CSV table of C-alpha atoms and ligand atoms in Angstrom, one decimal:
chain,number,residue,atom,x,y,z
A,528,MET,CA,18.1,10.6,-0.5
A,529,ARG,CA,20.5,8.4,-2.5
A,530,ALA,CA,21.1,6.1,0.3
A,531,LEU,CA,17.5,5.8,0.9
A,532,ALA,CA,17.0,4.9,-3.0
A,533,ARG,CA,19.4,2.4,-2.8
A,534,ALA,CA,18.3,0.8,0.2
A,535,ILE,CA,14.9,0.5,-1.3
A,536,THR,CA,16.2,-1.2,-4.5
A,537,LEU,CA,17.6,-3.7,-2.1
A,538,VAL,CA,14.5,-4.3,-0.5
A,539,GLU,CA,12.9,-4.8,-3.8
A,540,ARG,CA,15.7,-7.4,-4.9
A,541,ARG,CA,15.1,-9.0,-1.6
A,542,ASP,CA,18.9,-8.6,-1.0
A,543,PRO,CA,19.9,-10.2,2.2
A,544,ALA,CA,21.7,-7.0,3.2
A,545,VAL,CA,18.3,-5.6,4.1
A,546,ARG,CA,17.9,-7.7,7.1
A,547,GLU,CA,21.2,-5.8,8.5
A,548,LEU,CA,20.0,-2.8,7.4
A,549,GLN,CA,16.5,-2.7,9.0
A,550,GLN,CA,18.2,-4.0,12.4
A,551,ALA,CA,20.9,-1.2,12.1
A,552,LEU,CA,17.9,1.3,11.5
A,553,ARG,CA,15.7,-0.3,14.2
A,554,ASP,CA,16.4,2.8,16.6
A,555,ARG,CA,15.5,5.4,14.1
A,556,VAL,CA,12.3,3.7,13.1
A,557,ARG,CA,9.4,6.2,14.0
A,558,PRO,CA,6.6,4.6,12.2
A,559,ALA,CA,5.3,6.8,9.3
A,560,TYR,CA,1.5,7.3,9.4
A,561,VAL,CA,0.4,5.4,6.0
A,562,VAL,CA,-2.3,6.7,3.9
A,563,GLY,CA,-3.3,4.3,1.1
A,564,PHE,CA,-5.1,5.5,-2.0
A,565,THR,CA,-7.1,3.0,-4.0
A,566,GLY,CA,-9.9,3.3,-6.9
A,567,ALA,CA,-10.5,2.3,-10.6
A,568,PRO,CA,-7.9,3.3,-13.0
A,569,GLY,CA,-8.2,7.2,-14.1
A,570,THR,CA,-10.2,8.3,-11.3
A,571,GLY,CA,-7.5,10.7,-10.3
A,572,LYS,CA,-5.7,9.1,-7.5
A,573,SER,CA,-2.3,10.7,-8.6
A,574,THR,CA,-3.4,14.1,-9.0
A,575,ILE,CA,-5.1,14.0,-5.7
A,576,VAL,CA,-1.8,12.7,-4.2
A,577,ASP,CA,0.2,15.4,-6.1
A,578,GLY,CA,-2.3,18.1,-4.3
A,579,LEU,CA,-1.7,16.6,-1.1
A,580,ILE,CA,1.9,16.6,-1.3
A,581,SER,CA,1.7,20.4,-2.1
A,582,LEU,CA,-0.3,20.9,0.9
A,583,LEU,CA,2.1,19.0,3.1
A,584,ARG,CA,5.1,20.8,1.9
A,585,LYS,CA,3.6,24.0,3.0
A,586,GLN,CA,3.3,22.5,6.4
A,587,GLU,CA,7.1,21.6,6.3
A,588,ARG,CA,6.4,18.1,6.3
A,589,SER,CA,8.4,15.5,4.4
A,590,VAL,CA,6.3,13.1,2.1
A,591,ALA,CA,6.7,9.8,0.5
A,592,VAL,CA,4.6,8.3,-2.2
A,593,ILE,CA,4.9,4.7,-3.2
A,594,ALA,CA,2.8,3.8,-6.4
A,595,THR,CA,2.2,0.1,-6.8
A,596,ASP,CA,1.0,-1.3,-10.1
A,597,PRO,CA,-0.5,-4.9,-9.5
A,598,ASN,CA,-0.3,-5.2,-13.3
A,599,SER,CA,3.3,-4.3,-13.9
A,600,PRO,CA,6.2,-6.6,-13.2
A,601,PHE,CA,8.4,-3.4,-13.4
A,602,THR,CA,9.8,-1.7,-10.5
A,603,GLY,CA,12.1,1.3,-9.7
A,604,GLY,CA,10.5,3.8,-11.4
A,605,ALA,CA,9.8,2.3,-14.9
A,606,ILE,CA,6.3,3.4,-14.8
A,607,LEU,CA,6.6,6.8,-13.3
A,608,GLY,CA,6.4,8.7,-16.5
A,609,ASP,CA,3.0,8.1,-17.3
A,610,ARG,CA,1.2,7.4,-14.3
A,611,ILE,CA,2.4,9.8,-11.7
A,612,ARG,CA,1.5,13.1,-12.0
A,613,MET,CA,3.7,14.5,-9.3
A,614,GLN,CA,6.9,15.3,-11.3
A,615,ARG,CA,6.9,18.8,-10.2
A,616,HIS,CA,7.9,17.7,-6.8
A,617,ALA,CA,10.6,15.6,-8.3
A,618,LEU,CA,13.4,17.9,-7.4
A,619,ASP,CA,12.1,18.6,-4.0
A,620,PRO,CA,14.6,16.7,-1.4
A,621,LYS,CA,11.6,16.4,1.3
A,622,VAL,CA,9.4,14.4,-1.5
A,623,PHE,CA,10.2,10.9,-2.1
A,624,ILE,CA,8.4,9.3,-4.9
A,625,ARG,CA,8.9,5.7,-6.0
A,626,SER,CA,7.0,3.3,-8.1
A,627,MET,CA,7.2,-0.5,-7.3
A,628,GLY,CA,5.8,-3.5,-9.1
A,629,ALA,CA,4.1,-6.2,-7.4
A,630,ARG,CA,6.4,-8.8,-8.4
A,631,GLY,CA,6.1,-11.9,-6.5
A,632,HIS,CA,4.3,-12.4,-3.5
A,633,LEU,CA,1.2,-13.5,-5.2
A,634,GLY,CA,0.7,-10.5,-6.9
A,635,GLY,CA,0.0,-8.5,-3.9
A,636,LEU,CA,1.3,-5.6,-2.2
A,637,SER,CA,4.7,-6.9,-1.7
A,638,LEU,CA,6.7,-7.5,1.7
A,639,ALA,CA,9.1,-5.0,0.0
A,640,ALA,CA,6.3,-2.4,-0.1
A,641,ARG,CA,5.9,-2.9,3.5
A,642,GLU,CA,9.9,-2.8,4.1
A,643,ALA,CA,10.2,0.3,2.1
A,644,ILE,CA,7.6,2.0,4.2
A,645,ARG,CA,9.7,1.1,7.2
A,646,LEU,CA,12.8,2.5,5.8
A,647,LEU,CA,10.9,5.6,4.9
A,648,GLY,CA,9.8,6.2,8.4
A,649,ALA,CA,13.2,5.8,9.6
A,650,PHE,CA,14.3,8.3,7.3
A,651,GLY,CA,11.8,10.9,8.3
A,652,PHE,CA,9.1,10.6,5.7
A,653,ASP,CA,5.9,11.1,7.5
A,654,PRO,CA,3.3,10.4,6.2
A,655,VAL,CA,3.9,7.8,3.6
A,656,ILE,CA,1.2,7.7,1.0
A,657,LEU,CA,0.6,4.4,-1.0
A,658,GLU,CA,-1.3,4.6,-4.4
A,659,THR,CA,-2.5,1.4,-6.1
A,660,VAL,CA,-5.0,0.9,-8.9
A,661,GLY,CA,-8.0,-1.0,-7.6
A,662,VAL,CA,-8.1,-3.9,-9.5
A,663,GLY,CA,-8.0,-7.6,-8.3
A,664,GLN,CA,-7.0,-7.8,-4.8
A,665,SER,CA,-4.9,-4.7,-4.5
A,666,GLU,CA,-7.3,-2.7,-2.5
A,667,LEU,CA,-7.7,-5.2,0.2
A,668,GLU,CA,-3.8,-5.2,0.5
A,669,VAL,CA,-3.7,-1.6,0.6
A,670,ALA,CA,-6.3,-1.5,3.3
A,671,ALA,CA,-4.1,-4.2,5.4
A,672,VAL,CA,-1.1,-2.0,5.1
A,673,ALA,CA,-2.6,1.7,5.6
A,674,ASP,CA,-3.5,3.5,8.7
A,675,THR,CA,-6.1,5.4,6.8
A,676,THR,CA,-7.4,3.8,3.4
A,677,VAL,CA,-9.2,6.2,0.8
A,678,VAL,CA,-11.1,5.1,-1.8
A,679,VAL,CA,-11.4,7.2,-4.8
A,680,LEU,CA,-14.7,7.3,-7.1
A,681,THR,CA,-15.7,9.9,-9.9
A,682,PRO,CA,-19.2,10.8,-11.3
A,683,ASN,CA,-18.7,8.9,-14.6
A,684,LEU,CA,-19.1,5.3,-12.8
A,685,GLY,CA,-21.2,3.9,-15.7
A,686,ASP,CA,-23.9,2.4,-14.0
A,687,GLY,CA,-23.6,4.4,-10.7
A,688,VAL,CA,-22.6,3.2,-7.2
A,689,GLN,CA,-23.6,-0.4,-8.1
A,690,MET,CA,-20.4,-0.5,-9.9
A,691,ILE,CA,-18.3,-0.2,-6.6
A,692,LYS,CA,-16.8,-3.2,-6.1
A,693,ALA,CA,-17.7,-5.7,-3.1
A,694,GLY,CA,-15.9,-5.2,-0.3
A,695,ILE,CA,-14.7,-1.6,-1.0
A,696,LEU,CA,-17.4,-0.2,1.5
A,697,GLU,CA,-15.8,-2.3,4.3
A,698,ILE,CA,-12.1,-1.1,3.5
A,699,ALA,CA,-12.9,2.5,3.0
A,700,ASP,CA,-12.1,5.0,5.9
A,701,ILE,CA,-12.8,7.7,3.6
A,702,PHE,CA,-14.3,8.2,0.2
A,703,VAL,CA,-13.4,10.6,-2.3
A,704,VAL,CA,-15.7,11.8,-5.0
A,705,ASN,CA,-13.2,13.5,-7.4
A,706,LYS,CA,-13.7,15.3,-10.7
A,707,SER,CA,-16.5,17.1,-8.8
A,708,ASP,CA,-16.1,19.7,-11.5
A,709,LEU,CA,-18.1,17.1,-13.8
A,710,GLU,CA,-21.9,16.8,-13.7
A,711,GLY,CA,-23.4,13.7,-11.8
A,712,HIS,CA,-20.8,13.9,-8.7
A,713,LYS,CA,-23.7,14.9,-6.3
A,714,ARG,CA,-25.8,11.8,-7.4
A,715,VAL,CA,-22.5,9.6,-6.8
A,716,ALA,CA,-22.1,10.7,-3.3
A,717,LEU,CA,-26.0,10.5,-2.6
A,718,GLU,CA,-26.1,7.0,-3.8
A,719,LEU,CA,-23.0,6.3,-1.8
A,720,ARG,CA,-24.4,7.9,1.5
A,721,GLY,CA,-27.3,5.7,0.8
A,722,MET,CA,-25.5,2.4,0.6
A,723,LEU,CA,-23.2,3.8,3.7
A,724,ASN,CA,-26.4,4.2,5.6
A,725,LEU,CA,-27.6,0.5,5.0
A,726,SER,CA,-24.5,-0.8,6.6
A,727,PRO,CA,-24.2,-1.7,9.9
A,728,LYS,CA,-23.3,1.1,12.7
A,729,ALA,CA,-19.7,1.6,13.2
A,730,ALA,CA,-17.8,3.8,15.4
A,731,TRP,CA,-16.5,5.4,12.2
A,732,ARG,CA,-18.5,6.7,9.6
A,733,PRO,CA,-16.5,7.0,6.6
A,734,PRO,CA,-16.9,10.7,5.4
A,735,ILE,CA,-17.4,11.6,1.7
A,736,ILE,CA,-15.2,14.3,0.5
A,737,ALA,CA,-15.8,16.1,-2.9
A,738,THR,CA,-12.7,16.9,-4.8
A,739,ALA,CA,-11.6,18.6,-7.9
A,740,ALA,CA,-8.3,17.8,-7.9
A,741,VAL,CA,-7.3,19.3,-11.1
A,742,ARG,CA,-8.2,22.6,-9.5
A,743,GLN,CA,-6.8,21.7,-6.0
A,744,GLU,CA,-10.2,21.9,-4.6
A,745,GLY,CA,-11.3,19.6,-1.8
A,746,ILE,CA,-7.7,18.9,-0.9
A,747,GLU,CA,-7.6,20.5,2.5
A,748,GLU,CA,-11.0,19.0,3.5
A,749,LEU,CA,-9.5,15.4,2.5
A,750,TRP,CA,-6.5,16.0,4.5
A,751,ALA,CA,-8.5,17.2,7.6
A,752,ALA,CA,-10.7,14.0,7.2
A,753,ILE,CA,-7.5,12.0,7.3
A,754,GLU,CA,-6.2,13.9,10.3
A,755,ALA,CA,-9.5,12.9,11.9
A,756,HIS,CA,-9.4,9.5,11.3
A,757,ARG,CA,-6.2,9.5,12.8
A,758,LYS,CA,-7.2,10.8,15.8
A,759,HIS,CA,-10.2,8.5,15.8
A,760,LEU,CA,-7.8,5.5,15.7
A,761,GLU,CA,-5.6,7.3,18.5
A,762,THR,CA,-8.3,7.7,20.7
A,763,THR,CA,-10.0,4.4,20.7
A,764,GLY,CA,-6.8,2.4,20.9
A,765,ARG,CA,-7.1,1.1,17.4
A,766,ALA,CA,-4.0,2.7,16.3
A,767,SER,CA,-1.9,0.4,18.5
A,768,ALA,CA,-3.9,-2.8,17.7
A,769,GLN,CA,-3.4,-1.9,13.9
A,770,ALA,CA,0.4,-1.5,14.3
A,771,GLU,CA,0.6,-4.9,16.2
A,772,LYS,CA,-1.4,-6.4,13.3
A,773,ARG,CA,0.7,-5.2,10.9
A,774,LEU,CA,3.9,-6.4,12.5
A,775,LYS,CA,2.6,-9.7,13.0
A,776,ASP,CA,1.4,-9.8,9.4
A,777,GLU,CA,5.1,-8.7,8.4
A,778,THR,CA,6.5,-11.5,10.2
A,779,ALA,CA,4.3,-13.9,8.7
A,780,GLU,CA,5.3,-12.7,5.2
A,781,VAL,CA,9.2,-12.9,6.1
A,782,VAL,CA,8.6,-16.6,7.5
A,783,ALA,CA,6.6,-17.4,4.2
A,784,GLU,CA,9.4,-15.8,2.3
A,785,VAL,CA,12.2,-17.6,3.9
A,786,ALA,CA,10.4,-21.1,3.5
A,787,ARG,CA,9.6,-20.6,0.0
A,788,GLU,CA,13.2,-20.0,-1.0
A,789,ARG,CA,14.4,-22.9,1.2
A,790,ALA,CA,11.5,-25.2,-0.4
A,791,ARG,CA,12.6,-24.1,-4.2
A,792,ASP,CA,16.2,-24.8,-3.2
A,793,ALA,CA,15.3,-28.3,-1.8
A,794,LEU,CA,13.3,-29.0,-4.8
A,795,GLY,CA,16.0,-28.0,-7.0
A,796,GLU,CA,16.3,-29.7,-10.6
A,797,ASP,CA,17.7,-33.4,-10.2
A,798,SER,CA,17.3,-33.4,-6.3
A,799,LYS,CA,16.0,-36.7,-4.6
A,800,LEU,CA,12.9,-34.7,-3.3
A,801,SER,CA,12.2,-33.3,-6.8
A,802,GLN,CA,12.4,-36.9,-8.2
A,803,ARG,CA,10.1,-38.3,-5.4
A,804,LEU,CA,7.7,-35.5,-5.8
A,805,LEU,CA,7.1,-36.4,-9.6
A,806,GLN,CA,6.7,-40.1,-8.7
A,807,ASP,CA,4.4,-39.1,-5.9
A,808,GLY,CA,2.0,-36.5,-8.1
A,809,THR,CA,0.7,-34.9,-5.0
A,810,PRO,CA,2.7,-32.2,-3.0
A,811,TYR,CA,1.7,-32.8,0.7
A,812,GLU,CA,4.2,-35.8,1.8
A,813,VAL,CA,7.2,-33.9,0.1
A,814,ALA,CA,5.9,-30.8,1.6
A,815,ASP,CA,6.1,-32.2,5.0
A,816,GLU,CA,9.4,-33.5,4.7
A,817,ILE,CA,11.0,-30.2,3.1
A,818,LEU,CA,9.1,-28.4,6.5
A,819,ARG,CA,11.0,-31.1,8.6
A,820,ASN,CA,14.4,-31.1,7.4
A,821,HIS,CA,14.9,-28.1,5.3
A,822,ILE,CA,12.9,-25.2,7.2
A,823,MET,CA,12.8,-26.3,10.6
A,824,ASN,CA,16.3,-27.9,11.0
A,825,SER,CA,18.2,-25.6,9.1
A,826,GLU,CA,20.2,-22.6,9.8
B,1003,GTP,N1,-12.2,16.7,-14.9
B,1003,GTP,C1,-11.6,16.4,-13.8
B,1003,GTP,N2,-10.4,15.4,-14.5
B,1003,GTP,C2,-9.5,15.2,-13.4
B,1003,GTP,C3,-9.4,15.5,-12.1
B,1003,GTP,N3,-8.5,14.7,-11.4
B,1003,GTP,C4,-7.8,14.1,-12.2
B,1003,GTP,N4,-8.4,14.3,-13.5
B,1003,GTP,C5,-8.0,13.6,-14.8
B,1003,GTP,O1,-8.3,12.6,-14.9
B,1003,GTP,C6,-7.3,11.7,-15.6
B,1003,GTP,C7,-6.5,10.6,-14.8
B,1003,GTP,O2,-5.9,10.9,-13.6
B,1003,GTP,P1,-4.8,10.6,-12.6
B,1003,GTP,O3,-4.5,11.0,-11.5
B,1003,GTP,O4,-3.5,10.1,-13.6
B,1003,GTP,O5,-5.5,9.4,-12.3
B,1003,GTP,P2,-5.0,7.7,-11.6
B,1003,GTP,O6,-6.3,7.4,-10.5
B,1003,GTP,O7,-3.9,8.2,-10.8
B,1003,GTP,O8,-4.9,7.1,-12.6
B,1003,GTP,P3,-4.0,5.6,-12.6
B,1003,GTP,O9,-2.8,5.7,-11.6
B,1003,GTP,O10,-3.7,5.2,-14.1
B,1003,GTP,O11,-5.2,4.6,-12.1
B,1003,GTP,C8,-6.1,12.8,-15.9
B,1003,GTP,O12,-6.3,12.9,-17.4
B,1003,GTP,C9,-6.4,13.8,-14.9
B,1003,GTP,O13,-6.1,15.2,-15.4
B,1003,GTP,C10,-10.6,16.4,-11.6
B,1003,GTP,O14,-10.8,16.8,-10.3
B,1003,GTP,N5,-11.5,16.6,-12.7
B,1004,MG,MG1,-2.0,6.9,-10.8
């Protein structure tokens, strides 16, 4: 566990040792199944995940949770206290919980999170659960990384389902209407069903699961839905297509990261390139030169 925690810290710092580490672990890598949770702040994502951890531990499975906060530059557990309601699992060695800031990487779910998922798989954690607050682009990024994406809604949605952000319908594999102990949850589910019926027919129809996470209600149904989606991906061949896409995305991110670093070095203060850039006033020619001389032809 310690070794894993340290390895993830290296990943977060973008330490060069990560490369060797990932390569050394290559043969151990059994990709973990990744379940993403997203939804507005306070909808109960962490409470649901906490319930899922309990369920999965009864099945003797090792579970990891990565909570990312697109608003937080902090990392390594700085926001654990408040935001993650999973403390009761903190001492269980088969449960790994970590929060990560979304530093760098355009504020997105960082390359670090992807690499951390890979490490967690190598250490035998399966599934890996990602929790992220649905603000900005974060839910789209979660969907790009997760095998199954769960979108969490609640009855107190303001103007009802109209409040659902554009794009959510497309990314959700499963909807959860949490806080179903509160009034109005049936209406939210009905409106959502109505919206889903309007969207084009697809091979997978996202189920709507009612949960009352504070009472551990609906958690088994939710896990059953996640398993059903997993089976669907496997039987339709989409699982391997997704895995391939993720590996390509990750590779592209590594390329971008290396290129960005070299460009920053090449543009260091007082460098000739930076002087030219300032004279020129636009980035294109200097960018071409950096690509040619500092990225393609450098070791
Ligand atoms: N009534 C009711 N309250 C709930 C339920 N599930 C969670 N809550 C409460 O909702 C509040 C937010 O729960 P969290 O699990 O922290 O929500 P979250 O979506 O993880 O919040 P952020 O990570 O801050 O976005 C807490 O006060 C929970 O106790 C539920 O099923 N019913
Ligand atoms: Mg939370």
